Each structure stands twice: as C-alpha cells, then as structure tokens.
Amino acid sequence: MKNKFFAIVSLLLFSCSNKEDGIKPTIGEVNESVYASGVIKSENQYTVFSTTNGILKKINVSVGQSISTGQSLFEIESEKAQLNTENALLTYQLSQNSNHYIQDKIAEMEMKVQSANDKLALDQSIYERNSRIKVYKVISEVDFEKVELAYKNSKINYESAKKQLSQLKAQLQNDQQRNNINLKINQKSQSDFNIKSAFSGQLFDVLVKEGTLISSQTPLAIIGQKDAFLLELEVDENDMVRVKLNQPIIVTMDSYKNQVFEAKVDKIYPIMDERSRTFKIEAHFVNTPEKLYPNLTAEANIIIQTKKNTITIPKEYLLKDDFVLINKTEKQKVKVGLSDYQKVEILEGLKPDEMIYKPQNEL
C-alpha cells in the first residue's frame, strides 16, 4: 500500500513538473485545412428496393455472401401476376393460331377489291366509248347519264373496297401487336416479383424478414464491392469553395485510434444538401487501412495549402487565440497565421529561441 501511494505521488509530481516545463517553438511546416466528417462506404454500394408491393415470400441469399449480376435475391408473392401472365399468353397464342382465319378474311377482302376493280374497268370503258359517240347523238342524254353514274359508282365502290382492305390489315396487325405487348408487360410485371441484383459484389446486410409486407419504399438489402472502399465526406458550405479535386486529406477513425491515413479528393457533388447545409465529396485512401467496413465513421482534414520553414507551436500552448505564456505567467501577444488540428503558425511576437509555457487555465 505504501509503495502504491508513493507511485501515485511520484506520478502527480511528474505530471506537475511536465506542465511547468516550457518548450521552444519549432521551425517546420503547417497545413491549412478544411474539416470534414463522414463514413466509409463500399465501392458501388447501393440499397436494394422493390419496384412492386407485396408479401416477401422468400429470401434467397445470406449476409456476407458474394453476389453476381442478375442473381435472384428476394421473391415476392406473385400468384395474381402469374395468372395475368398466363391469361395474356393464352390470348397471344390464340391470336397466333388464328392466322389461317385472318389470312382467309384478307383474301376474301382482296377478291372484293379485285371484283370492284374489274367492274370499274368495265364501266370506265363503257363510259369512255359512249362519251365519244355522244356527239353523234347515237345515245340519248338519259342513257348517257346512266352510264356516267354507273362509272362513278364503280369508282367509289373500288376506293371503298381498297380502304376496307387496308383497315382490315391494320386492325389485324394491331390486334397481334397489342396481344404481344400485353404479354410482355405481364411477363415484366411478374419478373418484378423476383428481385435481382443489379451489380456483382458482396451482400453486407439483409434488412427484412420473410413474411414482411414490403413496398417500393422499403429497403431490402445493402450490396457493394468487397475489399474496395471510399470515403464519403460532408463539407460545410462556408468551406466548400476552397475544396478542389486531388487535394490531399488527412483521415482519422475511431476504429484506428492514434493512426493517421492519407486520402485524396476524387469527386465533388455540385449541389448542397439544404437540410445539413453541407456538400458531399468522395475520396479514396492513398494508404488503405488493413480492414474496413461500410458505415465506419471518419474525420478528415482536407489540406488547402502547406507552408514550410515557419515558426509553429502546439495549439494547446495558445491562449485566447493570440497570446502565449512566457516566464510561466506573463502573457505575450502574438500574431497567428495558418493552423491545422495540431499546430499553429506564429507570424509575429515570438522568436524561435523563446521559451513558452502551456496555459493551466484562462489567465
């Protein structure tokens, strides 16, 4: 017990002496940076949603599984959709099987057109012959008018028959196309009940259970690339104008305490989130941590500029933003320049060989 008490007292004395020890400024570099916070995300990470509503019938995958493009993930109860598809298929097959009947109707109409054309040719010949002999008064005016009327009626009947034939062909063609389209729509609707993966990757999480009623707004799963990660960071609107592509980033994470990682700005989203008043940027690690997982939190300092060969002191030795302590208790005003999360640049008021002391409280 006595040894333990002595050790505690020694530690306290050592701590007090450390607090009283002064330091001299250093000549080095200081970075001006912009703060950002965010999370780790997998490359091409996306949330799976359904395009239709219904009861989740079956989950075909498990968490951690490798997923390929087009692989079935979930099945939704689709009995009604299946019946609609079968009905559409039956209608389409009936229309295909009735081709012989359709061709007979078209052939019948074509014969009517040919008959009307022959009648028109005959009446036209009679009309033209009587027109030539009319001047000789071989035919009466009444008989000529009958011939002329017969020719006009034949011409009208022929044009009407051609129009009916064209309409019949168009109607039959439209019916077949409509049945075909209706079948494809129902097949597509039924396929929507089988939810498939849009990309290859790894299944990070399944967010629903079998038997759940889901809608198009229900998130079902999260998928992304395995062992390929990026930083998704948020930057305050007041700092965003200073951020550019390819700027270096210093990253810290709670998962890797006392470690610093380098990254680089790769993408800037040119629209502000109105709720958080921030901009989203993406970055990739220069030296990737050994293990990463989606949604790990991260804090970052985006390096705006670096100044070398300048006088710097630790931030904790700065008092009220523009004073330092000399002679342990005497305040001396300084002019500061750039600063990062550890150091601050001293422009005026302090020489490299002057001793400064860490403030114990606001003096």
CSV table of C-alpha atoms in Angstrom, one decimal:
chain,number,residue,atom,x,y,z
A,1,MET,CA,0.0,0.0,0.0
A,2,LYS,CA,2.8,2.4,0.9
A,3,ASN,CA,4.6,1.6,-2.5
A,4,LYS,CA,1.3,2.2,-4.3
A,5,PHE,CA,0.9,5.6,-2.6
A,6,PHE,CA,4.5,6.6,-3.4
A,7,ALA,CA,3.9,5.7,-7.0
A,8,ILE,CA,0.8,7.9,-7.2
A,9,VAL,CA,2.5,10.8,-5.6
A,10,SER,CA,5.5,10.4,-7.9
A,11,LEU,CA,3.2,10.4,-10.9
A,12,LEU,CA,1.4,13.5,-9.8
A,13,LEU,CA,4.7,15.3,-9.2
A,14,PHE,CA,6.0,14.2,-12.5
A,15,SER,CA,2.8,15.4,-14.2
A,16,CYS,CA,3.1,18.8,-12.4
A,17,SER,CA,6.7,19.2,-13.4
A,18,ASN,CA,5.7,18.4,-17.0
A,19,LYS,CA,3.1,21.0,-17.0
A,20,GLU,CA,5.6,23.5,-15.7
A,21,ASP,CA,8.2,22.7,-18.3
A,22,GLY,CA,8.4,25.1,-21.2
A,23,ILE,CA,9.0,24.4,-24.8
A,24,LYS,CA,10.5,26.4,-27.6
A,25,PRO,CA,8.8,27.0,-31.0
A,26,THR,CA,9.8,24.8,-33.8
A,27,ILE,CA,10.7,25.6,-37.4
A,28,GLY,CA,8.7,23.4,-39.7
A,29,GLU,CA,5.6,23.2,-41.9
A,30,VAL,CA,2.0,23.9,-41.1
A,31,ASN,CA,-1.1,22.9,-43.1
A,32,GLU,CA,-4.2,25.0,-43.6
A,33,SER,CA,-7.1,22.6,-43.8
A,34,VAL,CA,-10.9,22.3,-44.0
A,35,TYR,CA,-12.7,20.0,-41.6
A,36,ALA,CA,-15.0,17.2,-43.0
A,37,SER,CA,-16.7,14.3,-41.4
A,38,GLY,CA,-18.3,11.2,-42.9
A,39,VAL,CA,-18.4,7.5,-43.3
A,40,ILE,CA,-16.7,4.6,-45.1
A,41,LYS,CA,-18.6,3.2,-47.9
A,42,SER,CA,-18.1,0.3,-50.3
A,43,GLU,CA,-17.4,1.0,-54.0
A,44,ASN,CA,-20.8,1.0,-55.9
A,45,GLN,CA,-22.6,0.5,-52.6
A,46,TYR,CA,-26.3,0.6,-53.1
A,47,THR,CA,-29.6,-0.2,-51.3
A,48,VAL,CA,-31.9,-2.8,-52.9
A,49,PHE,CA,-35.5,-1.8,-53.3
A,50,SER,CA,-38.5,-3.5,-54.8
A,51,THR,CA,-40.5,-2.0,-57.7
A,52,THR,CA,-43.7,-3.6,-56.6
A,53,ASN,CA,-45.7,-4.2,-53.4
A,54,GLY,CA,-46.5,-7.5,-51.8
A,55,ILE,CA,-45.6,-10.1,-49.2
A,56,LEU,CA,-42.0,-11.2,-49.1
A,57,LYS,CA,-42.2,-14.9,-49.8
A,58,LYS,CA,-38.6,-16.0,-49.8
A,59,ILE,CA,-35.0,-14.7,-49.2
A,60,ASN,CA,-32.6,-16.4,-51.5
A,61,VAL,CA,-29.3,-15.0,-50.1
A,62,SER,CA,-27.5,-14.6,-46.8
A,63,VAL,CA,-25.4,-11.8,-45.3
A,64,GLY,CA,-21.7,-11.9,-46.3
A,65,GLN,CA,-22.4,-13.9,-49.5
A,66,SER,CA,-20.8,-13.0,-52.8
A,67,ILE,CA,-23.4,-11.7,-55.3
A,68,SER,CA,-23.3,-11.8,-59.1
A,69,THR,CA,-25.2,-9.6,-61.5
A,70,GLY,CA,-28.7,-10.8,-62.2
A,71,GLN,CA,-28.7,-13.2,-59.2
A,72,SER,CA,-32.1,-13.6,-57.5
A,73,LEU,CA,-32.2,-12.0,-54.1
A,74,PHE,CA,-35.8,-12.0,-53.0
A,75,GLU,CA,-39.2,-13.4,-54.2
A,76,ILE,CA,-42.5,-11.6,-53.6
A,77,GLU,CA,-45.8,-13.4,-53.5
A,78,SER,CA,-47.0,-13.2,-57.2
A,79,GLU,CA,-49.9,-15.6,-57.7
A,80,LYS,CA,-52.1,-12.8,-59.2
A,81,ALA,CA,-49.3,-11.6,-61.5
A,82,GLN,CA,-48.7,-15.2,-62.7
A,83,LEU,CA,-52.4,-15.7,-63.5
A,84,ASN,CA,-52.4,-12.4,-65.5
A,85,THR,CA,-49.3,-13.6,-67.4
A,86,GLU,CA,-50.9,-16.9,-68.2
A,87,ASN,CA,-54.1,-15.2,-69.5
A,88,ALA,CA,-52.1,-12.8,-71.7
A,89,LEU,CA,-50.1,-15.8,-73.0
A,90,LEU,CA,-53.3,-17.6,-73.9
A,91,THR,CA,-54.7,-14.6,-75.7
A,92,TYR,CA,-51.4,-14.2,-77.6
A,93,GLN,CA,-51.3,-17.9,-78.6
A,94,LEU,CA,-55.0,-17.8,-79.8
A,95,SER,CA,-54.2,-14.8,-82.0
A,96,GLN,CA,-51.2,-16.6,-83.4
A,97,ASN,CA,-53.3,-19.8,-84.0
A,98,SER,CA,-56.0,-17.8,-85.9
A,99,ASN,CA,-53.6,-16.7,-88.6
A,100,HIS,CA,-55.3,-19.1,-91.1
A,101,TYR,CA,-58.7,-17.4,-90.4
A,102,ILE,CA,-57.1,-14.0,-90.6
A,103,GLN,CA,-55.5,-14.8,-94.0
A,104,ASP,CA,-58.8,-16.1,-95.3
A,105,LYS,CA,-60.5,-12.8,-94.3
A,106,ILE,CA,-57.8,-10.8,-96.0
A,107,ALA,CA,-58.0,-13.0,-99.1
A,108,GLU,CA,-61.8,-12.5,-99.2
A,109,MET,CA,-61.4,-8.8,-99.0
A,110,GLU,CA,-58.7,-8.8,-101.7
A,111,MET,CA,-61.2,-10.6,-104.0
A,112,LYS,CA,-63.8,-7.9,-103.4
A,113,VAL,CA,-61.2,-5.3,-104.2
A,114,GLN,CA,-60.3,-7.1,-107.4
A,115,SER,CA,-64.0,-7.5,-108.4
A,116,ALA,CA,-64.6,-3.8,-107.7
A,117,ASN,CA,-61.6,-3.0,-109.9
A,118,ASP,CA,-62.8,-5.2,-112.7
A,119,LYS,CA,-66.3,-3.6,-112.5
A,120,LEU,CA,-64.6,-0.2,-112.6
A,121,ALA,CA,-62.6,-1.0,-115.6
A,122,LEU,CA,-65.7,-2.2,-117.5
A,123,ASP,CA,-67.8,0.8,-116.6
A,124,GLN,CA,-65.0,3.1,-117.4
A,125,SER,CA,-64.7,1.5,-120.9
A,126,ILE,CA,-68.4,1.9,-121.5
A,127,TYR,CA,-68.4,5.5,-120.3
A,128,GLU,CA,-65.4,6.4,-122.5
A,129,ARG,CA,-67.0,4.7,-125.5
A,130,ASN,CA,-70.3,6.5,-125.1
A,131,SER,CA,-68.6,9.8,-124.5
A,132,ARG,CA,-67.0,9.5,-127.9
A,133,ILE,CA,-70.3,8.7,-129.7
A,134,LYS,CA,-72.4,11.2,-127.8
A,135,VAL,CA,-71.6,13.9,-130.3
A,136,TYR,CA,-73.2,11.9,-133.0
A,137,LYS,CA,-76.4,11.7,-130.9
A,138,VAL,CA,-76.4,7.9,-131.1
A,139,ILE,CA,-77.2,7.7,-127.4
A,140,SER,CA,-79.8,9.7,-125.6
A,141,GLU,CA,-78.9,12.1,-122.8
A,142,VAL,CA,-80.7,10.0,-120.2
A,143,ASP,CA,-78.9,6.8,-121.2
A,144,PHE,CA,-75.5,8.6,-121.1
A,145,GLU,CA,-76.2,9.9,-117.6
A,146,LYS,CA,-77.0,6.3,-116.5
A,147,VAL,CA,-73.6,5.1,-118.0
A,148,GLU,CA,-71.8,8.0,-116.3
A,149,LEU,CA,-73.5,7.3,-113.0
A,150,ALA,CA,-72.6,3.6,-113.2
A,151,TYR,CA,-68.9,4.6,-113.8
A,152,LYS,CA,-68.9,7.0,-110.8
A,153,ASN,CA,-70.4,4.4,-108.5
A,154,SER,CA,-67.9,1.7,-109.6
A,155,LYS,CA,-65.1,4.2,-108.9
A,156,ILE,CA,-66.5,4.9,-105.4
A,157,ASN,CA,-67.0,1.2,-104.7
A,158,TYR,CA,-63.4,0.4,-105.7
A,159,GLU,CA,-61.9,3.1,-103.5
A,160,SER,CA,-64.1,2.0,-100.6
A,161,ALA,CA,-63.1,-1.7,-101.0
A,162,LYS,CA,-59.4,-0.7,-101.0
A,163,LYS,CA,-59.9,1.3,-97.9
A,164,GLN,CA,-61.7,-1.6,-96.1
A,165,LEU,CA,-58.8,-3.9,-97.1
A,166,SER,CA,-56.2,-1.5,-95.6
A,167,GLN,CA,-58.2,-1.0,-92.4
A,168,LEU,CA,-58.6,-4.8,-92.0
A,169,LYS,CA,-54.9,-5.4,-92.4
A,170,ALA,CA,-54.1,-2.6,-89.9
A,171,GLN,CA,-56.7,-3.9,-87.4
A,172,LEU,CA,-55.4,-7.4,-87.5
A,173,GLN,CA,-51.8,-6.3,-87.2
A,174,ASN,CA,-52.7,-4.0,-84.3
A,175,ASP,CA,-54.5,-6.8,-82.5
A,176,GLN,CA,-51.5,-9.1,-82.8
A,177,GLN,CA,-49.1,-6.3,-81.6
A,178,ARG,CA,-51.4,-5.4,-78.7
A,179,ASN,CA,-51.6,-9.0,-77.6
A,180,ASN,CA,-47.8,-9.3,-77.9
A,181,ILE,CA,-47.2,-6.1,-75.9
A,182,ASN,CA,-49.7,-7.1,-73.3
A,183,LEU,CA,-47.9,-10.4,-72.8
A,184,LYS,CA,-44.5,-8.7,-72.4
A,185,ILE,CA,-46.0,-6.2,-69.9
A,186,ASN,CA,-47.4,-9.0,-67.8
A,187,GLN,CA,-44.1,-11.0,-68.1
A,188,LYS,CA,-42.2,-7.9,-67.0
A,189,SER,CA,-44.7,-7.3,-64.2
A,190,GLN,CA,-44.2,-10.9,-63.0
A,191,SER,CA,-40.4,-10.6,-63.2
A,192,ASP,CA,-40.6,-7.6,-60.9
A,193,PHE,CA,-41.7,-10.0,-58.1
A,194,ASN,CA,-38.3,-11.7,-58.4
A,195,ILE,CA,-35.8,-9.1,-57.2
A,196,LYS,CA,-32.4,-9.5,-58.7
A,197,SER,CA,-29.0,-7.8,-58.1
A,198,ALA,CA,-28.0,-5.0,-60.4
A,199,PHE,CA,-24.3,-5.5,-59.7
A,200,SER,CA,-21.7,-8.0,-58.6
A,201,GLY,CA,-20.3,-7.6,-55.1
A,202,GLN,CA,-20.9,-8.7,-51.5
A,203,LEU,CA,-24.2,-8.7,-49.6
A,204,PHE,CA,-23.5,-6.6,-46.5
A,205,ASP,CA,-26.9,-6.7,-44.9
A,206,VAL,CA,-30.5,-8.0,-45.3
A,207,LEU,CA,-32.9,-5.5,-43.9
A,208,VAL,CA,-36.2,-7.5,-44.0
A,209,LYS,CA,-37.6,-10.9,-42.9
A,210,GLU,CA,-39.8,-13.4,-44.8
A,211,GLY,CA,-43.5,-12.7,-44.5
A,212,THR,CA,-43.0,-9.0,-44.3
A,213,LEU,CA,-45.3,-6.7,-46.3
A,214,ILE,CA,-43.0,-4.6,-48.4
A,215,SER,CA,-43.5,-1.6,-50.7
A,216,SER,CA,-41.3,0.3,-53.2
A,217,GLN,CA,-40.1,2.4,-50.3
A,218,THR,CA,-38.9,-0.5,-48.2
A,219,PRO,CA,-35.1,-1.0,-48.2
A,220,LEU,CA,-34.4,-4.7,-48.6
A,221,ALA,CA,-30.6,-5.2,-48.6
A,222,ILE,CA,-27.2,-3.4,-49.0
A,223,ILE,CA,-24.7,-4.6,-51.6
A,224,GLY,CA,-21.3,-3.3,-52.5
A,225,GLN,CA,-17.9,-4.3,-53.8
A,226,LYS,CA,-15.8,-6.5,-51.5
A,227,ASP,CA,-12.5,-5.0,-50.3
A,228,ALA,CA,-12.9,-1.8,-52.2
A,229,PHE,CA,-13.9,1.2,-50.1
A,230,LEU,CA,-14.2,5.0,-50.4
A,231,LEU,CA,-14.7,7.9,-48.0
A,232,GLU,CA,-18.0,9.8,-48.3
A,233,LEU,CA,-17.5,13.2,-46.5
A,234,GLU,CA,-19.6,16.2,-45.8
A,235,VAL,CA,-18.1,19.7,-46.0
A,236,ASP,CA,-19.7,22.8,-44.6
A,237,GLU,CA,-21.0,25.3,-47.2
A,238,ASN,CA,-18.7,28.0,-45.7
A,239,ASP,CA,-15.6,25.9,-46.6
A,240,MET,CA,-16.7,24.3,-49.9
A,241,VAL,CA,-15.4,27.0,-52.2
A,242,ARG,CA,-11.9,26.1,-51.1
A,243,VAL,CA,-12.1,22.4,-51.8
A,244,LYS,CA,-10.8,21.1,-55.2
A,245,LEU,CA,-10.2,17.8,-56.8
A,246,ASN,CA,-7.0,15.9,-56.0
A,247,GLN,CA,-6.4,17.8,-52.7
A,248,PRO,CA,-4.7,15.6,-50.1
A,249,ILE,CA,-6.7,14.6,-47.0
A,250,ILE,CA,-5.6,13.5,-43.5
A,251,VAL,CA,-8.1,10.9,-42.1
A,252,THR,CA,-8.6,9.6,-38.6
A,253,MET,CA,-11.0,7.0,-37.4
A,254,ASP,CA,-12.2,5.7,-34.1
A,255,SER,CA,-11.6,2.2,-35.3
A,256,TYR,CA,-7.9,3.0,-35.7
A,257,LYS,CA,-7.0,5.2,-32.7
A,258,ASN,CA,-3.7,7.2,-32.8
A,259,GLN,CA,-3.3,6.4,-36.5
A,260,VAL,CA,-3.5,8.8,-39.4
A,261,PHE,CA,-4.2,7.9,-43.0
A,262,GLU,CA,-3.8,9.7,-46.3
A,263,ALA,CA,-6.5,10.1,-48.9
A,264,LYS,CA,-7.3,12.3,-51.9
A,265,VAL,CA,-10.4,14.1,-53.1
A,266,ASP,CA,-11.8,12.2,-56.1
A,267,LYS,CA,-15.3,13.6,-56.6
A,268,ILE,CA,-17.3,16.7,-55.7
A,269,TYR,CA,-21.1,16.7,-55.8
A,270,PRO,CA,-22.0,20.2,-57.1
A,271,ILE,CA,-25.2,20.5,-55.0
A,272,MET,CA,-25.8,21.4,-51.4
A,273,ASP,CA,-27.9,19.4,-49.0
A,274,GLU,CA,-30.5,22.0,-47.9
A,275,ARG,CA,-31.1,20.3,-44.6
A,276,SER,CA,-27.5,19.9,-43.4
A,277,ARG,CA,-26.1,22.9,-45.4
A,278,THR,CA,-23.2,20.7,-46.5
A,279,PHE,CA,-21.7,19.4,-49.7
A,280,LYS,CA,-20.8,15.8,-50.3
A,281,ILE,CA,-17.4,14.7,-51.6
A,282,GLU,CA,-15.8,11.3,-52.3
A,283,ALA,CA,-12.2,10.4,-51.6
A,284,HIS,CA,-10.0,7.3,-51.8
A,285,PHE,CA,-7.3,6.2,-49.5
A,286,VAL,CA,-3.7,6.5,-50.5
A,287,ASN,CA,-2.7,4.0,-47.9
A,288,THR,CA,-5.8,1.9,-47.2
A,289,PRO,CA,-6.3,0.5,-43.6
A,290,GLU,CA,-5.9,-3.2,-43.2
A,291,LYS,CA,-9.6,-3.8,-42.6
A,292,LEU,CA,-12.6,-1.6,-43.4
A,293,TYR,CA,-16.3,-2.0,-43.1
A,294,PRO,CA,-19.2,0.1,-44.5
A,295,ASN,CA,-20.5,2.9,-42.3
A,296,LEU,CA,-17.4,3.2,-40.1
A,297,THR,CA,-17.2,6.9,-39.1
A,298,ALA,CA,-14.2,9.1,-40.1
A,299,GLU,CA,-13.0,12.6,-39.5
A,300,ALA,CA,-10.9,14.4,-42.1
A,301,ASN,CA,-8.8,17.5,-42.7
A,302,ILE,CA,-8.7,18.5,-46.4
A,303,ILE,CA,-5.3,20.2,-47.0
A,304,ILE,CA,-5.8,23.5,-48.7
A,305,GLN,CA,-2.2,24.8,-48.6
A,306,THR,CA,1.1,23.9,-46.9
A,307,LYS,CA,3.6,26.5,-45.6
A,308,LYS,CA,7.2,25.4,-44.9
A,309,ASN,CA,10.1,26.9,-42.8
A,310,THR,CA,7.8,28.8,-40.5
A,311,ILE,CA,7.6,29.2,-36.7
A,312,THR,CA,5.0,26.9,-35.2
A,313,ILE,CA,3.8,26.0,-31.7
A,314,PRO,CA,1.3,23.3,-30.5
A,315,LYS,CA,-2.3,24.6,-30.4
A,316,GLU,CA,-2.7,23.9,-26.7
A,317,TYR,CA,0.1,26.5,-26.0
A,318,LEU,CA,-2.0,29.3,-27.5
A,319,LEU,CA,-4.0,31.4,-25.0
A,320,LYS,CA,-7.2,33.2,-26.1
A,321,ASP,CA,-6.2,32.8,-29.8
A,322,ASP,CA,-3.5,35.5,-29.8
A,323,PHE,CA,-1.4,35.1,-26.6
A,324,VAL,CA,1.3,32.8,-25.3
A,325,LEU,CA,2.8,32.5,-21.8
A,326,ILE,CA,6.4,33.4,-21.2
A,327,ASN,CA,8.1,33.3,-17.8
A,328,LYS,CA,5.4,30.8,-16.9
A,329,THR,CA,2.8,33.5,-16.0
A,330,GLU,CA,3.5,36.5,-18.3
A,331,LYS,CA,1.2,36.9,-21.3
A,332,GLN,CA,2.7,38.0,-24.6
A,333,LYS,CA,0.6,38.9,-27.7
A,334,VAL,CA,1.4,37.1,-31.0
A,335,LYS,CA,0.0,37.2,-34.5
A,336,VAL,CA,-1.0,33.8,-35.8
A,337,GLY,CA,-1.3,32.5,-39.4
A,338,LEU,CA,-2.2,29.1,-40.7
A,339,SER,CA,-3.3,26.3,-38.3
A,340,ASP,CA,-4.1,22.7,-38.5
A,341,TYR,CA,-5.5,20.2,-36.0
A,342,GLN,CA,-2.2,20.1,-34.1
A,343,LYS,CA,-0.1,23.2,-34.8
A,344,VAL,CA,-0.5,27.0,-35.3
A,345,GLU,CA,1.8,29.3,-37.2
A,346,ILE,CA,3.3,32.3,-35.4
A,347,LEU,CA,3.8,35.3,-37.7
A,348,GLU,CA,4.8,37.9,-35.1
A,349,GLY,CA,5.5,38.3,-31.4
A,350,LEU,CA,7.6,35.2,-30.7
A,351,LYS,CA,11.2,34.2,-31.6
A,352,PRO,CA,12.4,30.7,-32.2
A,353,ASP,CA,14.6,30.7,-29.0
A,354,GLU,CA,11.9,32.0,-26.6
A,355,MET,CA,10.5,29.6,-24.1
A,356,ILE,CA,6.7,29.3,-23.8
A,357,TYR,CA,4.5,27.5,-21.3
A,358,LYS,CA,1.3,25.6,-21.5
A,359,PRO,CA,-1.7,27.5,-20.0
A,360,GLN,CA,-3.2,25.8,-17.0
A,361,ASN,CA,-6.3,27.9,-17.1
A,362,GLU,CA,-7.6,31.2,-18.6
A,363,LEU,CA,-5.4,33.9,-17.0
